[in-house]
Amino acid sequence: KGSCAWEAKADVSKPIDTCAKDGTTRVASNDTVKSGCDGGDGFMCYDQTPWAVNDSYALGFAAAAVSGGEKAACCNCYELSFTSGPVNGKKMTVQVTNTGGDLGSNQFDLAI
């Protein structure tokens, strides 16, 4: 379950969806269902994957550790500019759906 699925993690009217173990069935009691990581029935949804808009721009989702903590990160969008490798010069806008407790400061972990 994405950490941004809990109520009050972000200043939004609706947090991100939580899915059942199959990754596609939406869980109705989003805020009360326990995370699968803790033995519960809440998991990330499979449709939170990236897609190309064109050859140089994509949209997607990510875990992030940004200044200000979870409240600053959850459900916000960021434009990433790639500066090396096969994606050099391309951009991607991501919505943060999870926090990255194991990430360094201002680091993104793309959901793929």
Coordinates of C-alpha atoms in Angstrom, one line a residue:
K1 CA 0.0 0.0 0.0
G2 CA 1.4 3.4 -0.9
S3 CA 2.1 5.5 2.1
C4 CA 0.2 8.4 0.4
A5 CA -3.0 6.3 0.6
W6 CA -3.6 7.2 4.2
E7 CA -5.9 10.1 5.0
A8 CA -4.2 13.3 6.1
K9 CA -0.9 12.4 4.5
A10 CA -1.4 15.3 2.0
D11 CA -3.7 18.3 1.7
V12 CA -5.9 16.6 -0.9
S13 CA -9.6 15.6 -1.1
K14 CA -8.8 12.0 -1.8
P15 CA -5.6 10.1 -1.3
I16 CA -4.2 7.6 -3.8
D17 CA -6.1 4.4 -4.3
T18 CA -5.3 1.1 -2.6
C19 CA -5.8 -2.2 -4.4
A20 CA -6.3 -5.8 -3.3
K21 CA -3.5 -8.3 -3.6
D22 CA -4.4 -8.8 -7.3
G23 CA -3.2 -5.3 -8.0
T24 CA -6.4 -4.3 -9.9
T25 CA -9.4 -4.5 -7.5
R26 CA -9.9 -1.2 -5.7
V27 CA -10.3 -1.5 -1.9
A28 CA -13.3 0.4 -0.6
S29 CA -12.0 1.1 2.9
N30 CA -8.9 2.7 1.6
D31 CA -7.9 4.5 4.8
T32 CA -8.6 1.7 7.2
V33 CA -7.2 -1.3 5.3
K34 CA -3.8 -2.4 6.7
S35 CA -0.8 -2.5 4.3
G36 CA 0.2 -5.9 2.8
C37 CA 3.7 -5.1 4.2
D38 CA 2.2 -5.4 7.7
G39 CA 0.1 -8.5 7.0
G40 CA -3.0 -6.6 5.7
D41 CA -4.9 -6.6 2.5
G42 CA -3.8 -3.2 1.0
F43 CA -1.4 -3.1 -1.9
M44 CA -0.2 -0.7 -4.7
C45 CA -2.3 -0.7 -7.8
Y46 CA -0.8 -2.1 -11.0
D47 CA -2.0 0.8 -13.1
Q48 CA 0.4 3.1 -11.3
T49 CA 3.0 2.6 -14.0
P50 CA 4.6 5.0 -16.5
W51 CA 3.5 5.8 -20.0
A52 CA 5.1 7.7 -22.9
V53 CA 3.3 10.8 -24.1
N54 CA 5.8 11.1 -27.0
D55 CA 9.5 10.3 -27.6
S56 CA 10.8 12.9 -25.2
Y57 CA 8.1 13.1 -22.4
A58 CA 6.5 10.6 -20.1
L59 CA 4.1 10.5 -17.1
G60 CA 4.3 8.2 -14.1
F61 CA 4.5 7.7 -10.4
A62 CA 7.3 7.6 -7.9
A63 CA 8.3 7.2 -4.3
A64 CA 10.2 10.2 -3.1
A65 CA 12.1 11.6 -0.1
V66 CA 11.9 15.4 -0.4
S67 CA 12.5 18.3 2.0
G68 CA 9.6 18.7 4.3
G69 CA 8.8 15.0 4.7
E70 CA 5.7 13.1 3.8
K71 CA 3.2 15.9 3.8
A72 CA 5.4 17.9 1.4
A73 CA 5.8 14.9 -0.9
C74 CA 2.5 12.9 -1.0
C75 CA 0.4 13.4 -4.0
N76 CA 2.5 16.2 -5.4
C77 CA 3.8 16.2 -8.9
Y78 CA 7.4 16.8 -10.0
E79 CA 9.0 17.2 -13.4
L80 CA 12.2 15.2 -13.7
S81 CA 14.8 16.1 -16.3
F82 CA 17.2 13.2 -17.2
T83 CA 20.8 14.2 -17.7
S84 CA 22.6 11.0 -18.6
G85 CA 22.2 7.5 -20.0
P86 CA 19.7 6.5 -22.7
V87 CA 17.1 9.0 -21.4
N88 CA 19.4 12.0 -21.5
G89 CA 17.5 15.1 -22.5
K90 CA 14.1 13.6 -21.8
K91 CA 11.6 14.6 -19.2
M92 CA 9.0 12.9 -17.0
T93 CA 6.3 14.3 -14.7
V94 CA 5.7 12.0 -11.7
Q95 CA 3.1 12.0 -8.9
V96 CA 4.4 10.9 -5.6
T97 CA 2.4 7.9 -4.4
N98 CA 4.8 6.6 -1.8
T99 CA 7.5 7.9 0.5
G100 CA 11.0 6.5 0.2
G101 CA 12.2 5.7 3.7
D102 CA 15.2 4.1 2.2
L103 CA 15.9 6.9 -0.3
G104 CA 18.5 9.7 0.0
S105 CA 17.4 13.4 0.3
N106 CA 15.6 14.7 -2.8
Q107 CA 15.7 11.3 -4.5
F108 CA 13.0 9.6 -6.6
D109 CA 12.3 5.9 -7.0
L110 CA 10.3 5.5 -10.2
A111 CA 7.4 3.0 -10.1
I112 CA 7.9 0.8 -13.2

